[in-house]
Short mmCIF file of C-alpha atoms in Angstrom, two decimals:
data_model
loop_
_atom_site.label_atom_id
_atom_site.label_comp_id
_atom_site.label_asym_id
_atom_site.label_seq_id
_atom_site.Cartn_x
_atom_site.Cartn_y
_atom_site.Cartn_z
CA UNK A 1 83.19 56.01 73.38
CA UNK A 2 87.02 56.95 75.03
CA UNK A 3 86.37 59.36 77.82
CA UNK A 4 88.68 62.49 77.93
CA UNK A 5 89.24 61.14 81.30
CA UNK A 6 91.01 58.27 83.28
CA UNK A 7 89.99 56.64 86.92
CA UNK A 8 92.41 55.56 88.73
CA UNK A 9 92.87 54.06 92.49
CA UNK A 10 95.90 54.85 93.99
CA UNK A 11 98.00 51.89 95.85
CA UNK A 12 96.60 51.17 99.40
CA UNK A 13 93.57 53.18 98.95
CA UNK A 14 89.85 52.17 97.92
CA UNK A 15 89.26 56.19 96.72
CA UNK A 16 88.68 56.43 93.03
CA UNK A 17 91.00 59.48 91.33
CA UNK A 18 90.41 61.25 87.77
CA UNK A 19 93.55 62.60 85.98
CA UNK A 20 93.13 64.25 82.49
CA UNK A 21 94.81 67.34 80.54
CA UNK A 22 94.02 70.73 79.92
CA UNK A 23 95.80 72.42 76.88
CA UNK A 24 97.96 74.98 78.10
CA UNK A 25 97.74 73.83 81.86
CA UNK A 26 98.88 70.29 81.83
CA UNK A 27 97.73 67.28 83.57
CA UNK A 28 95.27 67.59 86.37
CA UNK A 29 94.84 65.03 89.16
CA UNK A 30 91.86 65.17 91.93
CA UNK A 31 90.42 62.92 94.54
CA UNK A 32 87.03 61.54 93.68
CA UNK A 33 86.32 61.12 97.45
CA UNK A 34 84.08 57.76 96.73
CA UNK A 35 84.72 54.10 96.69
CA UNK A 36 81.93 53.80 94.21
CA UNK A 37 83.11 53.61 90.58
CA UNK A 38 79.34 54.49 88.84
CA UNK A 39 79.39 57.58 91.45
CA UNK A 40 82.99 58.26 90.56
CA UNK A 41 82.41 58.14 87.04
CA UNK A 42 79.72 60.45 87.27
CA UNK A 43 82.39 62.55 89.36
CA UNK A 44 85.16 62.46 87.36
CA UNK A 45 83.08 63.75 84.26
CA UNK A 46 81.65 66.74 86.20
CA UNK A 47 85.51 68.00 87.03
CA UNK A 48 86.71 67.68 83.45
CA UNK A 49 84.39 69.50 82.17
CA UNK A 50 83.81 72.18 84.79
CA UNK A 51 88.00 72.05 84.04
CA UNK A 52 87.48 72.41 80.41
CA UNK A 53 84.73 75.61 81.12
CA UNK A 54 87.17 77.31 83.14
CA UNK A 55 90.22 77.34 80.96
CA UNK A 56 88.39 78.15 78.16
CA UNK A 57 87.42 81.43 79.70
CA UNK A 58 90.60 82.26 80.81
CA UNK A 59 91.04 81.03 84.52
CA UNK A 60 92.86 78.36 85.80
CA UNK A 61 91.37 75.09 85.02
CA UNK A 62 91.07 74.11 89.14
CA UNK A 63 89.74 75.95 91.56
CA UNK A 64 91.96 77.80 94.08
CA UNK A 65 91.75 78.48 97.97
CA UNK A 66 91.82 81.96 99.47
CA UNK A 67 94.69 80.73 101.52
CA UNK A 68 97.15 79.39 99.17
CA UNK A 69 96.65 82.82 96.75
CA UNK A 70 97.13 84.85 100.03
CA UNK A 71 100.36 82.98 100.42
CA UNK A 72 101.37 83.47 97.11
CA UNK A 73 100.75 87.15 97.21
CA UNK A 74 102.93 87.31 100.38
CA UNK A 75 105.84 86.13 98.38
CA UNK A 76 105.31 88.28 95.43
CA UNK A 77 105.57 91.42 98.73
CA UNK A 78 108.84 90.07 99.61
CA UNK A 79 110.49 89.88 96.17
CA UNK A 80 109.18 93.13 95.96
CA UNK A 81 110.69 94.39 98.86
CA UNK A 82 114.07 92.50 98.09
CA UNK A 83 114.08 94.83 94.78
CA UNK A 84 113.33 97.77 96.02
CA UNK A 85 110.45 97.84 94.89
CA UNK A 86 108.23 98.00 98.03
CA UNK A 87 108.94 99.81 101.07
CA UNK A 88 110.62 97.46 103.30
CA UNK A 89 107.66 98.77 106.58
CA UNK A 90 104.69 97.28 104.20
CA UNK A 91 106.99 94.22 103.82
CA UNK A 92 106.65 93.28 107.66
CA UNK A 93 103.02 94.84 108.23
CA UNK A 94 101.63 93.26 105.23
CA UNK A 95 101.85 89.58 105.33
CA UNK A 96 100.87 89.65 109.19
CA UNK A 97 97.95 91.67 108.44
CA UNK A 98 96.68 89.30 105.42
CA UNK A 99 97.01 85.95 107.00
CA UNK A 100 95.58 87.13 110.76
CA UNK A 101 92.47 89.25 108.83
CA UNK A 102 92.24 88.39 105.19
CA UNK A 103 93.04 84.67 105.52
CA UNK A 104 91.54 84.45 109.24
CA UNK A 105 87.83 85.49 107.75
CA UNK A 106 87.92 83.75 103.89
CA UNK A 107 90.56 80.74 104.83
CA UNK A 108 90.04 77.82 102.40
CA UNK A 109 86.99 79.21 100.10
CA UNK A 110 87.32 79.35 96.62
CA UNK A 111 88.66 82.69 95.61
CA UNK A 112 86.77 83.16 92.60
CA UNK A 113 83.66 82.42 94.91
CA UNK A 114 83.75 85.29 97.23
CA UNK A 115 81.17 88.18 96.11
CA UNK A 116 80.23 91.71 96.84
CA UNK A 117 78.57 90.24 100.09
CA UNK A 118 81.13 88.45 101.22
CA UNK A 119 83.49 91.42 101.15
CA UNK A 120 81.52 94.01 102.64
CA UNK A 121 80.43 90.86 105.56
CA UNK A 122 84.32 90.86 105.94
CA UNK A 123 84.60 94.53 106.73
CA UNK A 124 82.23 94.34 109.28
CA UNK A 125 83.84 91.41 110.77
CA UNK A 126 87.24 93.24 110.71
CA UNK A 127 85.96 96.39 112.49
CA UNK A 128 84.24 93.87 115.44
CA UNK A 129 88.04 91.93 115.42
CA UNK A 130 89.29 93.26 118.78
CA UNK A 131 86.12 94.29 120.45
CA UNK A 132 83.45 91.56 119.76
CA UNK A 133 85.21 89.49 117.44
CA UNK A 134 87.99 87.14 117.57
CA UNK A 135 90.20 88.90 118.80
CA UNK A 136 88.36 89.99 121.83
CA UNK A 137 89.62 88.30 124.60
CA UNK A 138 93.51 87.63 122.66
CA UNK A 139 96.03 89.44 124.92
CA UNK A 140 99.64 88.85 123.21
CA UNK A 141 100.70 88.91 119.61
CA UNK A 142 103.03 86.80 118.34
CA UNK A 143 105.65 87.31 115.56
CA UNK A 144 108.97 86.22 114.32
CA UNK A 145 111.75 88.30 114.80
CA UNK A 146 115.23 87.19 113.91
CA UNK A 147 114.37 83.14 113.49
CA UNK A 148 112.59 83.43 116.76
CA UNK A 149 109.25 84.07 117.74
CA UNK A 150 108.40 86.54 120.34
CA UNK A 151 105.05 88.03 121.20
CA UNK A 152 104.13 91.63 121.76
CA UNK A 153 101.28 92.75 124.39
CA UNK A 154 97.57 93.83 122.65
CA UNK A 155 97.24 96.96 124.17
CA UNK A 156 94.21 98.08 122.58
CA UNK A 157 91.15 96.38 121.94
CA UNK A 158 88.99 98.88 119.73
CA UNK A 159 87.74 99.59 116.10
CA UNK A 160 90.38 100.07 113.75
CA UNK A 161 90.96 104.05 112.72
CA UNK A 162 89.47 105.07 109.30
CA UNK A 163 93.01 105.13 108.15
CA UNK A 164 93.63 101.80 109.04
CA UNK A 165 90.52 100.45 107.28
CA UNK A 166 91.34 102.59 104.64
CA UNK A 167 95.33 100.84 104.27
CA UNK A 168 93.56 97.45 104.59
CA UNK A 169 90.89 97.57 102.09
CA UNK A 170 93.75 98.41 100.04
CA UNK A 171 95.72 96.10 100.42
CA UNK A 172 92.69 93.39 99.77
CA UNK A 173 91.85 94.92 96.66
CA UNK A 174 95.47 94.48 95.76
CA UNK A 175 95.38 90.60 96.50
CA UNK A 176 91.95 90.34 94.42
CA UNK A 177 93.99 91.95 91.19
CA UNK A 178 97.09 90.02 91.87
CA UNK A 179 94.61 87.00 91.63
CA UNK A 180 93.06 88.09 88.50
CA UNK A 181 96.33 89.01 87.17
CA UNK A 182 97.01 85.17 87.77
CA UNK A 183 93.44 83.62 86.06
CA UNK A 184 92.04 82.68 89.73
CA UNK A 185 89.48 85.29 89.40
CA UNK A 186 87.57 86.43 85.79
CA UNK A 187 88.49 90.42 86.27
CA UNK A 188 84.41 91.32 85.34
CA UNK A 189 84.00 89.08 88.23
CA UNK A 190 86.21 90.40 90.72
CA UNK A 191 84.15 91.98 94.08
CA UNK A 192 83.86 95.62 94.34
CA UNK A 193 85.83 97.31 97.40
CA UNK A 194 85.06 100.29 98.31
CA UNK A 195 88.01 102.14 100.22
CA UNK A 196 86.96 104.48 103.06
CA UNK A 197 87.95 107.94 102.78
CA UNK A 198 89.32 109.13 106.08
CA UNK A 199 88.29 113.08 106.32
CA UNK A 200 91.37 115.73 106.06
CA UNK A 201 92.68 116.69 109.62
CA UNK A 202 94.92 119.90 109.59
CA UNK A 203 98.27 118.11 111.40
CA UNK A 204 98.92 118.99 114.48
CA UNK A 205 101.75 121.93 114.27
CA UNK A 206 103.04 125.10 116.40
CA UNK A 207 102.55 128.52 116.03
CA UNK A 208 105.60 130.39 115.70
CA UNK A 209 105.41 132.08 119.21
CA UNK A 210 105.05 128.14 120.81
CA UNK A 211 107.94 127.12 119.14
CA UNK A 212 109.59 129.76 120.21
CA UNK A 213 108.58 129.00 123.85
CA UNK A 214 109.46 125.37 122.81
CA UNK A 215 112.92 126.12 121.85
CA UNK A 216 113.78 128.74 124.51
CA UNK A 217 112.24 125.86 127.24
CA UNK A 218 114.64 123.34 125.30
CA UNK A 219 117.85 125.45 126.23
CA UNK A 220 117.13 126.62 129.57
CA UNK A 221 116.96 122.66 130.26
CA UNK A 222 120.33 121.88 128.83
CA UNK A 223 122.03 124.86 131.05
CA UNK A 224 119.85 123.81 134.00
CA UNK A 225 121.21 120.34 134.39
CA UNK A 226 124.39 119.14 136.31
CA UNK A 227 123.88 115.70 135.04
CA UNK A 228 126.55 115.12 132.16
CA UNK A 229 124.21 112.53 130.63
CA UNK A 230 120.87 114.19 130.63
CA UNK A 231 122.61 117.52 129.22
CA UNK A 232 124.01 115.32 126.27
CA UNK A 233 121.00 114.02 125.65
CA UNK A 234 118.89 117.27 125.82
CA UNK A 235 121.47 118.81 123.69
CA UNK A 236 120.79 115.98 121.20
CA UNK A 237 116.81 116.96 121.55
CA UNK A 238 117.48 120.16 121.10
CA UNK A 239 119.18 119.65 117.91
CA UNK A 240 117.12 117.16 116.63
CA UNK A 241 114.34 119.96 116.88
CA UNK A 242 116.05 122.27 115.13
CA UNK A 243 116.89 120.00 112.14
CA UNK A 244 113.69 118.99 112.23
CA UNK A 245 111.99 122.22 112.20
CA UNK A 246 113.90 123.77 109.44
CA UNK A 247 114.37 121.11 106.95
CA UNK A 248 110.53 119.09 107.17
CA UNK A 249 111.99 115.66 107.42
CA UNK A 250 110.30 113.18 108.08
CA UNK A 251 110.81 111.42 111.69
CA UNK A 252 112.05 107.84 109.95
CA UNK A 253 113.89 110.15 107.14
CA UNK A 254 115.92 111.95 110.58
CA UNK A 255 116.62 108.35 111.52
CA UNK A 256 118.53 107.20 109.14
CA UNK A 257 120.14 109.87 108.37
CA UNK A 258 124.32 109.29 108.40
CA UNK A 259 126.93 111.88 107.80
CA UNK A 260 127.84 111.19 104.33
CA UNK A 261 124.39 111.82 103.47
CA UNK A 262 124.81 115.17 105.05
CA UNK A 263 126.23 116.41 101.26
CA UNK A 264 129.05 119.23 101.47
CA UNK A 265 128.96 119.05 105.33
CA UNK A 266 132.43 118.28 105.44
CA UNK A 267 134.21 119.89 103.07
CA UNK A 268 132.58 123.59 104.79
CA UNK A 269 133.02 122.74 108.51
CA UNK A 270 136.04 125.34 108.95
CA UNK A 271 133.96 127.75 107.14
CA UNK A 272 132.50 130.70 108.49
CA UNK A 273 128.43 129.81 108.58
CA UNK A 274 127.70 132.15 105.38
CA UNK A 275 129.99 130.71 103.15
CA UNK A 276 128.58 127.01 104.16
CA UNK A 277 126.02 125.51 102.00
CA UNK A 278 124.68 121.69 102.63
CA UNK A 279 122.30 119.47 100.94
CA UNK A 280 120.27 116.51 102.63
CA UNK A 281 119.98 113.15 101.21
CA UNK A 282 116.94 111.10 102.68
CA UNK A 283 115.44 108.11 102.12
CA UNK A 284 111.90 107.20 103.47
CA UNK A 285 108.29 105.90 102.30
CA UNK A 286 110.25 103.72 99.49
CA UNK A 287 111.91 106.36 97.74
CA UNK A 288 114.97 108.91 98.19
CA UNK A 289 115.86 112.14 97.91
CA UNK A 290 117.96 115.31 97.69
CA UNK A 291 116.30 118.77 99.38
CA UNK A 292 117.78 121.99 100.36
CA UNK A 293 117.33 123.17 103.95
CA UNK A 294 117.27 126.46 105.81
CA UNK A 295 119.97 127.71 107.09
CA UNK A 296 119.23 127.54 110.89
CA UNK A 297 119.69 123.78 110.83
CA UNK A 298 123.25 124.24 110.50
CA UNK A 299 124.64 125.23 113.44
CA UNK A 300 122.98 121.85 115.21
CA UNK A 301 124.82 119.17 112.83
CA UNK A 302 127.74 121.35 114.41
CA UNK A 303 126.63 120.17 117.75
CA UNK A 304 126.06 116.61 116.17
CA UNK A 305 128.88 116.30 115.14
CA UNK A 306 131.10 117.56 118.33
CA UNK A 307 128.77 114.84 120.12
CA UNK A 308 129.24 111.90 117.90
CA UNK A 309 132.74 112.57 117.78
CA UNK A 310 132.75 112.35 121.94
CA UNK A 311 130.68 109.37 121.84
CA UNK A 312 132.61 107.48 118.76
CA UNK A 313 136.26 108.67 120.32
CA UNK A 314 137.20 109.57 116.96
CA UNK A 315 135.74 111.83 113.74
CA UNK A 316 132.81 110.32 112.38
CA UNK A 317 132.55 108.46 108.84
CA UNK A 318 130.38 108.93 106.29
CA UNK A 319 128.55 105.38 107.23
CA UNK A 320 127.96 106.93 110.83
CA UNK A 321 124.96 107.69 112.22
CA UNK A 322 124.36 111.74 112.92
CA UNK A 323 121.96 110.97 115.86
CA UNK A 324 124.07 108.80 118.17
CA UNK A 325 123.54 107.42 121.46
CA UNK A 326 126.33 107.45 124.31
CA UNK A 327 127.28 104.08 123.27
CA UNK A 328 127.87 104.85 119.36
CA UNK A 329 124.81 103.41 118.28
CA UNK A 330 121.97 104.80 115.86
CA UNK A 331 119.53 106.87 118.18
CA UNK A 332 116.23 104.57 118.38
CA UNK A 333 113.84 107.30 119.63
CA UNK A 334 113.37 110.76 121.00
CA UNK A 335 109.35 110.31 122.06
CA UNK A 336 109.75 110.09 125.75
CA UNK A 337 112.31 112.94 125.74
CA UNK A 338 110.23 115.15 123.15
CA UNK A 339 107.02 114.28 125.70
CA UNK A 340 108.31 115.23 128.39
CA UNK A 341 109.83 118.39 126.76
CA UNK A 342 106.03 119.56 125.54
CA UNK A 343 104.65 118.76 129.11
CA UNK A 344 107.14 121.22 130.64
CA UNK A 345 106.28 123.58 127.87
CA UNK A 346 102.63 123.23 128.04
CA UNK A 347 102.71 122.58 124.48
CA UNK A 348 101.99 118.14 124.41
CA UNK A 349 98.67 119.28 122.52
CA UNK A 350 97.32 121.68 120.13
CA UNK A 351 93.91 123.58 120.60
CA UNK A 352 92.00 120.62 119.67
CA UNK A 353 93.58 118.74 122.03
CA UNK A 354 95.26 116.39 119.16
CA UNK A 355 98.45 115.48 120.69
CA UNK A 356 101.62 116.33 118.99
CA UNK A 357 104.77 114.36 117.78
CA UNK A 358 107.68 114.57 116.31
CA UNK A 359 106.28 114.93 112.96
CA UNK A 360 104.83 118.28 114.12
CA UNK A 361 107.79 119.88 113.32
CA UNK A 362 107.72 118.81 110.03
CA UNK A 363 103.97 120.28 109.47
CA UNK A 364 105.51 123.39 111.28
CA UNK A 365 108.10 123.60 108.58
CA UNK A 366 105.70 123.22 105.84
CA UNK A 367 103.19 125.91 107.44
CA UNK A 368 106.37 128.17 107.83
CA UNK A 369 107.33 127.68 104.12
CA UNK A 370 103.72 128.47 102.91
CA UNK A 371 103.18 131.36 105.21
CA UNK A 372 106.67 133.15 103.85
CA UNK A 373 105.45 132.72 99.82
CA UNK A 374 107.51 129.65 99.04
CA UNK A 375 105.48 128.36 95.77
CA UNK A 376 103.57 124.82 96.82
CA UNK A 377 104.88 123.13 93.88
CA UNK A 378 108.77 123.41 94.67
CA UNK A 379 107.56 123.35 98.65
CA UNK A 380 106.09 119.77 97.63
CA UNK A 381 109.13 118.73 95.92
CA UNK A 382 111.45 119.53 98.79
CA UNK A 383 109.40 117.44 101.33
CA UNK A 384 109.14 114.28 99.26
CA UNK A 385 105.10 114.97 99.41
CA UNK A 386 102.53 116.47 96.61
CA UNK A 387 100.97 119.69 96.11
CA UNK A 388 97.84 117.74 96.48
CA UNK A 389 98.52 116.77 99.72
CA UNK A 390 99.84 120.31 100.65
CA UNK A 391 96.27 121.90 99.22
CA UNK A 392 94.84 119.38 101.24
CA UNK A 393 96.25 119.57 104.88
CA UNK A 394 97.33 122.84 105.49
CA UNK A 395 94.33 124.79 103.98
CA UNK A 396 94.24 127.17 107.29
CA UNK A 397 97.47 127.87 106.20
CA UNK A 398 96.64 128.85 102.62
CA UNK A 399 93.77 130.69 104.35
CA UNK A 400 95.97 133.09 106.34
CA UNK A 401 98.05 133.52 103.46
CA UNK A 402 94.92 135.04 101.42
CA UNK A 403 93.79 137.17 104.51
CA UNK A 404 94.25 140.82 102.46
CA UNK A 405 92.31 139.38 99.70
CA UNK A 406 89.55 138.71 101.31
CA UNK A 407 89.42 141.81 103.32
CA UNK A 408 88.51 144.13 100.40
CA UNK A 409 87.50 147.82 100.45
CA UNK A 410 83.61 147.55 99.56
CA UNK A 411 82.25 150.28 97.88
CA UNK A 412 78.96 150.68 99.23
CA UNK A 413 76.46 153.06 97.55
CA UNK A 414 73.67 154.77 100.27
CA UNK A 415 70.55 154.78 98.82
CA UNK A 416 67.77 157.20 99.93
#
C-alpha cells in the first residue's frame, strides 16, 4: 500500500523527515525528531493526517506559534499605518506592546491552543507585570528610534489603569481575529475576551469664573516680566489658551496645526475683526477635519502670527508651524509652562483633586458650548467626537442645563 507520505533523511543528518501535500496548501515538510525509522513511520503518519484534519476544516494544515502570528500582525499595523489607514501613535505603541506582553506571556504555543483560561491567566499576569511580575525589578526600556536603539527610564512600577487594560485587551482580541481571518484559529474556537469597561469620569474642566482668573493671571504675567524671552513665551501660552479654549482642539490637533491650515486667515488679516471669518483644518486620532471656531480665538493667531514672523525673520508660509519656538521650530510642549501657570493660579486641580491639562480647555469649550444651547449633535461634529461621548462625559453639564425643569411649581392640595 503507497503511503500519502515520503521519509526522507536529509544530508549529514541521522533525523528522519516526512514531506507530503495538502490540496490547496502545497507541500509540507517537518522534522520527525527520531533516528528510528519504525518510530518515524509511525510519526510521519500522525502529521499527515492531523495535516489532512486541519485543512479540511478550514485552518492551515500546520500548526502555528503565537510568536510568528504576532509578528505577522505587526506588519499588517504598519501597512496600515503606511495607508492611512491606522493612526500613525497605535503604529509605534502597538507592536512594542504585543511582543513585550502578548508575545512575552504566550511566546511559541500553538495559537489555536490557547483557551478561555489561558486568556483570562494572561490578564492577571499583565496586571502583576510591573509590580510582582516580570517586570518588577526592570528599570530602563529600550526602543528603536531612528535606526538606533535608546532606552527610556521605567518610572512607574504599578497596575496598569482600567483604560490601559481596556486598549490592550483590545488590541489582543484584534490579533485573535486577524488569526482567524488567516485559518490559524477555527472562529467558533477563538477565546472569549472580555474588555473592561473603565467607569465615565466627568473631565477635568474650569468654571467660567476660574478661567477667567486663569486668563487675567496669564496677562498680568506677560506685562510683569522684563525678560524678552519668558514674555514671548508667556505670550505664546497665553495664546495657545485662548485658541484652545474657544475652538475645543485637541492638544495633538493644536500641534500640528500650520498656517495654511488656518483657512481664510490670510486673505482677512487687514480686515477689521468683524468682517474676518476663519475655518480650522485639523488632523488628529487618524482622521481630519474642518470646524468653525468662536470668534475670540482670533485675535491670538494675530499674536501668532506677529511672533512667528519675529522668530522666522520673514512672513510665515502656509507649511509653517503657528506655534513656533524662538528658533523657528514646531513648539514641542506647553506642560511645564501651563503647570506652572495653574500653580500660580491655584487652579493645577479641580475639586476632586484630578489634575488638569491642556485638554481641559477643550472639555471647557465643550461645557461652554452645551451650557449656551449649542445642539450636541452639530457640537459633536465640530469637535471630531460623538454625541455619545458628549451624553456620556459631560452629564453635569446637561444637568445644569435642565435646572428650570426640574424645579417645577408643585401644586400641592392640603387635605384636612
Amino acid at each position: 500500500m503507497t503511503e500519502p507520505f515520503q521519509l526522507f533523511q536529509r544530508a549529514g543528518s541521522s533525523k528522519w523527515w516526512v514531506r507530503f501535500s495538502i490540496k490547496g496548501q502545497g507541500q509540507i515538510r517537518k522534522s520527525l525528531d527520531t533516528t528510528d525509522q519504525s518510530e518515524a513511520h509511525q510519526r510521519a503518519r500522525k502529521a499527515f493526517y492531523e495535516a489532512s484534519y486541519r485543512a479540511e476544516n478550514g485552518l492551515t494544515a500546520t500548526v502555528v506559534k503565537f510568536a510568528t502570528v504576532a509578528e505577522e500582525f505587526i506588519a499588517k499595523i504598519e501597512r496600515e499605518v503606511k495607508r492611512g489607514e491606522r493612526n500613525v501613535a497605535q503604529g509605534q505603541k502597538a507592536p512594542a506592546i504585543i511582543r513585550r506582553y502578548f508575545v512575552g506571556y504566550f511566546g511559541d504555543r500553538a495559537v489555536d491552543g490557547i483557551t478561555d483560561r489561558d486568556v483570562s491567566a494572561y490578564i492577571e499576569w499583565r496586571k502583576d507585570y510591573w509590580t510582582t511580575g516580570p517586570g518588577k525589578d526592570v528599570a530602563f526600556i529600550p526602543y528603536m528610534r531612528d535606526g538606533r536603539q535608546i532606552r527610556r527610564p521605567v518610572t512607574k512600577h504599578e497596575v496598569p489603569s482600567l483604560s490601559r487594560q481596556r486598549n490592550e485587551s483590545v488590541l489582543l482580541r484584534q490579533l485573535l481575529r486577524f488569526a482567524a481571518r488567516q485559518g490559524y484559529i477555527k472562529q467558533t474556537a477563538m477565546p472569549e475576551i472580555e474588555v473592561t469597561k473603565a467607569p465615565d469620569v466627568p473631565r477635568p474642566s474650569f468654571t467660567a469664573d476660574e478661567f477667567a482668573k486663569l486668563t487675567q493671571t496669564s496677562l498680568a504675567r506677560i506685562t510683569n516680566t522684563p525678560n524678552d524671552r519668558v514674555q514671548r513665551d508667556r505670550a505664546i501660552l497665553h495664546a495657545y489658551i485662548m485658541i484652545a479654549a474657544f475652538t475645543g482642539c485637541r492638544p495633538t490637533e493644536m500641534k500640528g496645526l500650520n498656517w495654511g491650515d488656518v483657512l481664510g486667515y490670510r486673505d482677512g488679516r487687514e480686515k477689521p475683526l468683524a468682517e474676518r471669518d476663519i475655518r480650522l483644518r485639523v488632523r488628529g486620532k487618524g482622521k481630519s477635519r474642518i470646524f468653525v471656531p468662536l470668534e475670540a480665538a482670533l485675535p491670538s493667531f494675530d499674536i501668532l502670527w506677529m511672533l512667528a514672523k519675529s522668530a522666522l525673520g520673514r512672513e510665515p508660509t502656509d507649511s509653517d508651524p503657528v506655534f513656533v519656538s524662538t528658533q523657528g521650530k514646531r513648539l514641542d510642549s506647553v506642560k511645564r509652562s501651563l503647570s506652572e501657570l495653574l500653580s500660580a493660579c491655584g487652579l493645577l486641580t479641580d475639586h476632586r483633586g484630578v489634575r488638569r491639562t491642556s485638554y481641559s480647555f477643550r472639555h471647557f469649550y465643550i461645557s461652554q458650548q452645551l451650557m449656551a444651547g449649542v445642539d450636541i449633535f452639530i457640537l459633536a461634529q465640530n469637535t471630531g467626537t460623538s454625541s455619545d461621548m458628549i451624553h456620556r462625559f459631560y452629564a453635569d453639564v446637561k444637568l445644569e442645563l435642565m435646572k428650570d425643569h426640574l424645579r417645577p411649581e408643585w401644586k400641592i392640595h392640603a387635605t384636612v
